[in-house]
Short mmCIF file of C-alpha atoms in Angstrom, two decimals:
data_model
loop_
_atom_site.label_atom_id
_atom_site.label_comp_id
_atom_site.label_asym_id
_atom_site.label_seq_id
_atom_site.Cartn_x
_atom_site.Cartn_y
_atom_site.Cartn_z
CA MET A 1 -112.87 -34.69 143.25
CA ILE A 2 -110.17 -32.16 143.92
CA ASN A 3 -110.86 -28.40 143.80
CA ASN A 4 -108.88 -26.83 141.06
CA THR A 5 -107.43 -24.08 143.32
CA GLU A 6 -106.51 -26.44 146.05
CA ALA A 7 -104.65 -28.58 143.54
CA VAL A 8 -102.54 -25.71 142.21
CA LYS A 9 -101.97 -24.36 145.74
CA LEU A 10 -100.55 -27.73 146.80
CA LEU A 11 -98.38 -28.07 143.72
CA ASN A 12 -97.08 -24.61 144.17
CA SER A 13 -96.18 -25.27 147.81
CA LYS A 14 -94.00 -28.10 146.65
CA ARG A 15 -92.35 -26.25 143.74
CA GLU A 16 -89.06 -25.09 145.28
CA ASN A 17 -87.33 -23.67 142.14
CA SER A 18 -89.50 -25.71 139.64
CA VAL A 19 -90.67 -24.20 136.40
CA ILE A 20 -94.41 -24.64 136.07
CA VAL A 21 -96.03 -24.71 132.58
CA ALA A 22 -99.83 -24.36 133.20
CA THR A 23 -102.59 -24.39 130.61
CA MET A 24 -106.40 -24.28 130.53
CA ASN A 25 -108.08 -24.43 134.00
CA ALA A 26 -104.79 -24.90 135.82
CA GLY A 27 -103.63 -21.59 134.41
CA ASN A 28 -106.97 -19.81 134.94
CA ALA A 29 -106.69 -16.13 135.97
CA ARG A 30 -109.46 -16.58 138.60
CA PHE A 31 -108.82 -19.93 140.21
CA GLY A 32 -105.58 -21.36 138.65
CA LEU A 33 -101.94 -21.11 139.24
CA PRO A 34 -101.77 -17.22 138.84
CA THR A 35 -103.91 -16.91 141.88
CA VAL A 36 -101.51 -18.79 144.23
CA SER A 37 -98.08 -18.73 142.58
CA SER A 38 -95.21 -17.84 144.84
CA ASN A 39 -92.77 -17.34 141.92
CA ASP A 40 -94.53 -16.28 138.77
CA SER A 41 -91.18 -15.57 137.09
CA LEU A 42 -90.87 -19.27 136.81
CA ASP A 43 -94.42 -19.77 135.59
CA VAL A 44 -95.43 -20.22 131.95
CA PRO A 45 -99.10 -19.56 131.28
CA LEU A 46 -99.14 -21.52 128.03
CA SER A 47 -101.61 -20.34 125.52
CA GLY A 48 -101.56 -20.12 121.84
CA ALA A 49 -101.35 -23.74 120.70
CA MET A 50 -103.82 -25.99 122.50
CA GLY A 51 -102.29 -29.44 123.19
CA LYS A 52 -98.78 -28.35 123.14
CA ALA A 53 -98.06 -27.71 126.90
CA GLY A 54 -96.31 -31.03 127.28
CA ASN A 55 -94.09 -30.48 124.40
CA PHE A 56 -93.13 -27.00 125.62
CA ALA A 57 -92.40 -28.38 129.08
CA LEU A 58 -90.29 -31.19 127.61
CA GLY A 59 -88.14 -28.62 125.90
CA VAL A 60 -87.66 -26.65 129.11
CA ALA A 61 -86.90 -29.90 131.02
CA LEU A 62 -84.40 -31.01 128.43
CA ALA A 63 -82.65 -27.68 128.58
CA ASN A 64 -82.55 -27.50 132.34
CA PRO A 65 -81.94 -31.15 133.52
CA ASP A 66 -81.17 -30.04 137.09
CA ARG A 67 -84.40 -28.23 137.66
CA LYS A 68 -87.85 -29.81 138.05
CA VAL A 69 -90.48 -28.91 135.41
CA MET A 70 -94.14 -29.40 136.13
CA CYS A 71 -96.63 -29.40 133.29
CA LEU A 72 -100.21 -28.79 134.34
CA ASP A 73 -102.17 -29.97 131.43
CA GLY A 74 -105.92 -30.21 130.68
CA ASP A 75 -107.65 -33.41 129.66
CA GLY A 76 -109.16 -31.74 126.60
CA SER A 77 -105.83 -30.26 125.58
CA LEU A 78 -103.83 -33.54 126.05
CA LEU A 79 -106.48 -35.30 124.12
CA MET A 80 -105.76 -33.03 121.17
CA ASN A 81 -102.13 -34.29 121.16
CA LEU A 82 -101.97 -37.68 122.81
CA GLY A 83 -98.83 -38.40 120.94
CA THR A 84 -96.96 -35.95 123.13
CA MET A 85 -97.15 -38.50 125.98
CA VAL A 86 -95.07 -40.90 123.92
CA THR A 87 -92.71 -38.13 122.85
CA VAL A 88 -92.12 -37.13 126.46
CA ALA A 89 -91.71 -40.70 127.74
CA ASN A 90 -89.36 -41.51 124.89
CA LYS A 91 -86.90 -38.75 125.90
CA ALA A 92 -86.92 -40.15 129.46
CA VAL A 93 -86.55 -36.77 131.07
CA LYS A 94 -85.96 -37.41 134.75
CA ASN A 95 -86.98 -33.96 135.79
CA MET A 96 -90.49 -33.70 134.27
CA TYR A 97 -93.78 -34.12 136.00
CA HIS A 98 -96.75 -34.18 133.82
CA PHE A 99 -100.11 -33.64 135.41
CA VAL A 100 -103.42 -33.91 133.73
CA PHE A 101 -106.26 -32.04 135.35
CA ASP A 102 -109.09 -34.42 134.50
CA ASN A 103 -112.51 -32.70 134.65
CA GLY A 104 -114.06 -34.40 131.79
CA ALA A 105 -115.13 -31.20 130.08
CA TYR A 106 -114.07 -28.29 127.88
CA CYS A 107 -114.65 -25.87 130.73
CA VAL A 108 -113.52 -22.70 128.86
CA THR A 109 -116.17 -23.18 126.19
CA GLY A 110 -119.02 -23.87 128.41
CA GLY A 111 -118.55 -27.45 129.77
CA GLN A 112 -119.20 -29.71 126.86
CA PRO A 113 -117.88 -33.26 127.63
CA VAL A 114 -114.53 -34.24 126.24
CA PRO A 115 -114.48 -37.49 124.25
CA GLY A 116 -113.95 -40.34 126.59
CA ALA A 117 -115.05 -38.46 129.64
CA GLY A 118 -115.31 -40.93 132.45
CA ILE A 119 -114.05 -43.71 130.26
CA VAL A 120 -110.39 -42.95 129.48
CA ASP A 121 -107.98 -44.52 132.00
CA TRP A 122 -105.34 -41.89 132.10
CA LYS A 123 -103.02 -43.64 134.51
CA ALA A 124 -103.12 -46.75 132.23
CA MET A 125 -102.37 -44.52 129.26
CA GLY A 126 -99.38 -43.05 131.09
CA ASP A 127 -98.14 -46.47 131.80
CA ALA A 128 -98.58 -47.64 128.27
CA ALA A 129 -96.89 -44.53 126.87
CA GLY A 130 -93.78 -45.43 128.88
CA TYR A 131 -93.65 -42.86 131.74
CA ALA A 132 -91.23 -43.95 134.51
CA ALA A 133 -94.00 -43.66 137.15
CA THR A 134 -97.69 -42.85 137.16
CA PHE A 135 -100.13 -41.85 139.72
CA SER A 136 -103.92 -41.10 139.91
CA PHE A 137 -105.63 -39.15 142.71
CA GLU A 138 -109.39 -38.85 143.19
CA ASN A 139 -109.51 -36.49 146.22
CA LEU A 140 -107.37 -33.89 147.95
CA GLU A 141 -106.71 -35.88 150.99
CA ASP A 142 -104.98 -38.65 149.03
CA LEU A 143 -103.14 -36.09 146.91
CA VAL A 144 -101.80 -34.25 150.05
CA THR A 145 -100.68 -37.62 151.39
CA GLY A 146 -99.14 -38.81 148.16
CA ILE A 147 -97.62 -35.66 146.65
CA ASP A 148 -94.15 -36.20 148.21
CA GLU A 149 -94.00 -39.68 146.73
CA VAL A 150 -94.75 -38.17 143.30
CA PHE A 151 -91.89 -35.71 143.45
CA ALA A 152 -89.51 -38.31 144.94
CA ALA A 153 -90.04 -40.50 141.84
CA GLU A 154 -87.68 -40.11 138.91
CA GLY A 155 -89.33 -38.80 135.79
CA PRO A 156 -90.88 -38.59 133.62
CA VAL A 157 -93.83 -38.97 135.85
CA PHE A 158 -97.49 -38.73 134.76
CA ILE A 159 -100.10 -37.87 137.35
CA ARG A 160 -103.84 -37.82 136.77
CA LEU A 161 -105.86 -35.43 139.10
CA ALA A 162 -109.69 -35.84 139.17
CA VAL A 163 -110.65 -32.14 139.45
CA ASP A 164 -114.00 -30.25 139.73
CA LYS A 165 -115.50 -28.75 136.62
CA GLU A 166 -115.16 -25.00 136.85
CA ILE A 167 -117.00 -23.84 133.81
CA GLU A 168 -116.62 -20.53 132.19
CA ASN A 169 -119.94 -19.19 130.77
CA THR A 170 -119.13 -15.53 130.76
CA PRO A 171 -118.60 -14.20 127.19
CA VAL A 172 -114.89 -14.40 126.37
CA GLN A 173 -114.41 -10.60 126.08
CA PHE A 174 -115.72 -10.14 129.74
CA ARG A 175 -113.50 -12.73 131.41
CA GLU A 176 -110.70 -11.82 133.63
CA ARG A 177 -107.48 -11.54 131.76
CA PRO A 178 -104.30 -13.00 133.09
CA ARG A 179 -101.91 -10.46 134.55
CA ARG A 180 -98.98 -12.23 132.91
CA THR A 181 -99.07 -13.48 129.31
CA MET A 182 -97.18 -16.11 127.41
CA LYS A 183 -95.13 -13.28 125.90
CA ASP A 184 -94.20 -12.02 129.31
CA ALA A 185 -93.09 -15.47 130.30
CA ILE A 186 -91.02 -15.87 127.24
CA ILE A 187 -89.13 -12.64 128.13
CA GLU A 188 -88.88 -13.31 131.76
CA LEU A 189 -88.12 -17.01 132.13
CA PRO A 190 -84.61 -16.94 130.64
CA LYS A 191 -83.56 -14.40 133.20
CA ALA A 192 -85.21 -16.44 136.01
CA LEU A 193 -83.49 -19.55 134.85
CA SER A 194 -80.10 -17.85 134.75
CA MET B 1 -71.99 -24.34 80.36
CA THR B 2 -71.81 -24.25 84.15
CA THR B 3 -71.66 -27.62 85.86
CA TYR B 4 -71.99 -28.13 89.58
CA GLU B 5 -72.22 -30.91 92.22
CA SER B 6 -75.86 -31.52 92.38
CA ILE B 7 -75.94 -33.84 95.33
CA LEU B 8 -76.71 -32.65 98.84
CA HIS B 9 -74.81 -34.78 101.18
CA PRO B 10 -76.00 -35.01 104.77
CA LYS B 11 -72.58 -33.96 106.04
CA SER B 12 -73.04 -30.62 104.40
CA LEU B 13 -76.17 -30.04 106.36
CA VAL B 14 -74.80 -31.40 109.59
CA ASP B 15 -71.65 -29.31 109.21
CA GLN B 16 -73.82 -26.20 109.13
CA LEU B 17 -75.68 -27.20 112.20
CA VAL B 18 -72.48 -27.84 114.07
CA LYS B 19 -70.74 -24.59 112.77
CA ASN B 20 -73.78 -22.61 114.19
CA ASP B 21 -73.77 -24.34 117.60
CA VAL B 22 -77.19 -25.96 117.11
CA THR B 23 -77.89 -28.14 120.08
CA HIS B 24 -81.12 -30.05 119.30
CA VAL B 25 -82.83 -31.28 116.16
CA VAL B 26 -86.51 -31.76 116.86
CA TRP B 27 -87.79 -33.94 114.02
CA LEU B 28 -90.10 -36.26 112.35
CA PRO B 29 -88.37 -38.19 109.68
CA ASP B 30 -89.49 -37.69 105.96
CA SER B 31 -88.88 -39.96 103.13
CA GLU B 32 -85.60 -38.41 102.20
CA THR B 33 -83.71 -38.22 105.37
CA ASN B 34 -82.42 -41.62 106.52
CA PHE B 35 -78.75 -41.01 105.75
CA LEU B 36 -79.09 -37.64 107.64
CA TYR B 37 -80.63 -39.48 110.55
CA GLU B 38 -77.65 -41.75 110.86
CA LEU B 39 -75.20 -38.96 110.66
CA MET B 40 -77.05 -36.71 113.15
CA ASN B 41 -77.18 -39.72 115.54
CA ASP B 42 -73.34 -40.09 115.23
CA THR B 43 -72.89 -36.29 115.93
CA PRO B 44 -72.25 -35.88 119.67
CA THR B 45 -73.15 -32.27 120.00
CA LEU B 46 -76.58 -32.83 118.39
CA ASP B 47 -79.43 -34.25 120.55
CA LEU B 48 -82.27 -35.57 118.40
CA ILE B 49 -85.76 -35.27 119.67
CA PRO B 50 -88.21 -37.40 117.76
CA VAL B 51 -91.84 -36.48 117.86
CA CYS B 52 -95.08 -38.23 117.00
CA ARG B 53 -96.74 -35.37 114.97
CA GLU B 54 -95.02 -32.35 113.32
CA GLY B 55 -97.01 -29.61 115.28
CA GLU B 56 -95.04 -30.80 118.35
CA THR B 57 -91.82 -29.75 116.98
CA MET B 58 -92.25 -26.02 117.25
CA ALA B 59 -93.48 -26.41 120.88
CA VAL B 60 -90.53 -28.46 121.95
CA ALA B 61 -88.19 -26.05 120.16
CA ALA B 62 -89.88 -23.11 122.04
CA GLY B 63 -89.21 -24.78 125.42
CA LEU B 64 -85.55 -25.46 124.42
CA TRP B 65 -85.01 -21.99 123.21
CA VAL B 66 -86.50 -20.28 126.33
CA GLY B 67 -84.43 -22.73 128.35
CA GLY B 68 -81.17 -21.43 126.76
CA LYS B 69 -80.59 -24.00 123.95
CA LYS B 70 -80.42 -23.50 120.16
CA PRO B 71 -82.71 -25.99 118.42
CA VAL B 72 -83.82 -26.36 114.78
CA VAL B 73 -86.85 -28.29 113.36
CA LEU B 74 -86.63 -30.77 110.64
CA ILE B 75 -89.80 -32.04 109.09
CA GLN B 76 -91.43 -32.60 105.63
CA ASN B 77 -93.58 -29.96 103.95
CA THR B 78 -96.68 -31.95 104.68
CA GLY B 79 -95.84 -31.53 108.37
CA ILE B 80 -95.92 -27.70 107.93
CA PHE B 81 -99.53 -27.98 106.82
CA GLU B 82 -100.32 -29.91 109.98
CA SER B 83 -98.43 -27.54 112.20
CA GLY B 84 -100.37 -24.20 111.55
CA ASP B 85 -101.47 -23.43 115.17
CA SER B 86 -98.01 -24.20 116.60
CA ILE B 87 -96.29 -22.04 113.98
CA ARG B 88 -98.65 -19.22 114.82
CA GLY B 89 -98.88 -19.56 118.58
CA LEU B 90 -95.38 -20.85 119.50
CA GLY B 91 -93.40 -19.49 116.58
CA LEU B 92 -94.61 -16.15 115.25
CA ASP B 93 -96.63 -14.96 118.34
CA ILE B 94 -93.60 -15.39 120.74
CA ASN B 95 -90.94 -14.28 118.37
CA GLN B 96 -89.08 -17.54 118.40
CA PRO B 97 -85.97 -17.58 116.26
CA LEU B 98 -86.95 -20.88 114.84
CA VAL B 99 -85.22 -22.41 111.76
CA MET B 100 -87.37 -24.96 110.22
CA LEU B 101 -85.63 -27.36 107.80
CA ILE B 102 -88.43 -28.52 105.52
CA GLY B 103 -88.26 -31.54 103.25
CA TYR B 104 -89.62 -30.18 99.85
CA ARG B 105 -91.56 -33.26 98.91
CA GLY B 106 -92.68 -33.07 95.21
CA TRP B 107 -90.26 -30.36 94.24
CA SER B 108 -88.76 -30.60 90.71
CA ARG B 109 -87.08 -28.20 88.29
CA ARG B 110 -87.95 -30.47 85.46
CA GLY B 111 -91.44 -30.75 84.16
CA PRO B 112 -94.67 -30.40 86.12
CA THR B 113 -94.98 -30.65 89.88
CA PRO B 114 -98.06 -32.71 90.41
CA ASP B 115 -97.73 -33.24 94.13
CA SER B 116 -99.88 -30.68 96.00
CA ALA B 117 -97.47 -30.83 98.88
CA ALA B 118 -95.06 -28.97 96.70
CA VAL B 119 -97.65 -26.90 94.95
CA TYR B 120 -98.92 -25.20 98.19
CA ILE B 121 -95.92 -25.06 100.41
CA GLU B 122 -94.38 -21.82 99.28
CA HIS B 123 -97.82 -20.15 99.12
CA HIS B 124 -98.29 -21.37 102.72
CA LEU B 125 -95.04 -19.80 103.98
CA HIS B 126 -95.81 -16.53 102.18
CA THR B 127 -99.19 -16.49 103.97
CA TRP B 128 -97.44 -16.60 107.30
CA GLY B 129 -94.88 -14.08 106.18
CA ILE B 130 -92.12 -16.56 106.78
CA ASN B 131 -89.07 -16.05 104.71
CA TYR B 132 -87.26 -19.17 103.34
CA TYR B 133 -84.29 -20.45 101.40
CA LEU B 134 -84.09 -23.33 98.95
CA ILE B 135 -81.16 -25.79 99.07
CA GLU B 136 -80.60 -28.42 96.49
CA SER B 137 -76.84 -29.23 96.62
CA ASP B 138 -73.83 -28.98 98.74
CA ALA B 139 -73.12 -25.54 97.11
CA ASP B 140 -76.37 -24.25 98.63
CA ALA B 141 -75.70 -25.48 102.25
CA ASP B 142 -74.39 -22.25 103.60
CA ARG B 143 -77.90 -20.85 103.16
CA ILE B 144 -78.55 -22.69 106.49
CA SER B 145 -76.17 -20.32 108.09
CA ILE B 146 -77.94 -17.44 106.47
CA ALA B 147 -81.31 -18.65 107.74
CA ILE B 148 -80.04 -19.15 111.27
CA GLU B 149 -78.51 -15.76 111.32
CA GLU B 150 -81.68 -14.21 109.96
CA ALA B 151 -83.96 -16.03 112.49
CA TYR B 152 -81.82 -14.76 115.47
CA ARG B 153 -81.60 -11.20 114.03
CA THR B 154 -85.24 -10.87 113.35
CA ASN B 155 -86.62 -13.10 116.15
CA LYS B 156 -88.82 -14.85 113.56
CA PRO B 157 -89.27 -18.29 112.16
CA VAL B 158 -87.17 -18.84 108.90
CA GLY B 159 -87.65 -21.83 106.56
CA VAL B 160 -85.14 -23.89 104.63
CA LEU B 161 -86.57 -25.90 101.85
CA VAL B 162 -84.57 -29.01 101.20
CA GLY B 163 -85.37 -29.54 97.47
CA THR B 164 -83.58 -32.80 96.93
CA GLU B 165 -82.90 -36.18 98.31
CA PHE B 166 -79.89 -36.66 100.46
CA GLY B 167 -77.11 -38.56 98.96
CA SER B 168 -75.06 -41.02 101.05
CA ASP B 169 -71.75 -40.10 102.44
#
């Protein structure tokens, strides 16, 4: 298993001028991208429509074909909208890297298992949907070794990361709030892109 | 007695999109748009983005818009019902100037309208506080320009209900 913070730290270290759309645990205010980001003006902490991070990232990637776009998705959120994998693959966006943080659980609601936890073969689903390249990593050592190959591949690329469950059990109103919101990102990203 | 051309040709709609510098049409076909699809496909300034479920359209459009493009969404009224959380979270909440062209399945000026897709759609848009325009013929097509102008002036989603089948060009 890969530690969530170590995963986002590694992806951030490889970002150069990439836009990163992060949702669920990958965008968590305590241990996700906001805690390690080196350029949060290019980060989109996607909230507000669970399951739509891949679609939003697709739009950004189509609008900015010369810039890499990473989508850091959750397994529960992607399961809500599996068709997005076909939508993304169908547009053959060469600059999009779609990661799914596979922890097998709805961590923000207390850790209930997602349907198909431990059964779904995400890499095979990426292949079947038509992504140009797919990868799956079970541990940090392999991810560190393989990440350059991931970003050398022409997109759309689908990458499954087996990550630890980091479960939120604190009542929602007492959880740490993200410093930047989706609305902030919507205002700031166009300036950062220009 | 007033007579008017009662057919909505796909070209009328596409001309409006081109005139307003629309760059992308994020869409899922409805039962009345095949001629339109063919014409949009043949329009070099429009990039069509097909999706698998209507709720994806608002999210793709949001990414395009924040990335500097000018998309519209084209779906059927049934798809609006499916898209509630996307309209809320990635339309209204982020002030996206999103024009939604909505096939008005079941709409009729003649007799009863038994199709619940037609019965509920305007109530649905009212609930969201989304303004909308009805187009039924070529003479109405400039309402698309009005909707686009309004969406960008108010930074809000605006609907265009397409209340007729498209004729062939």
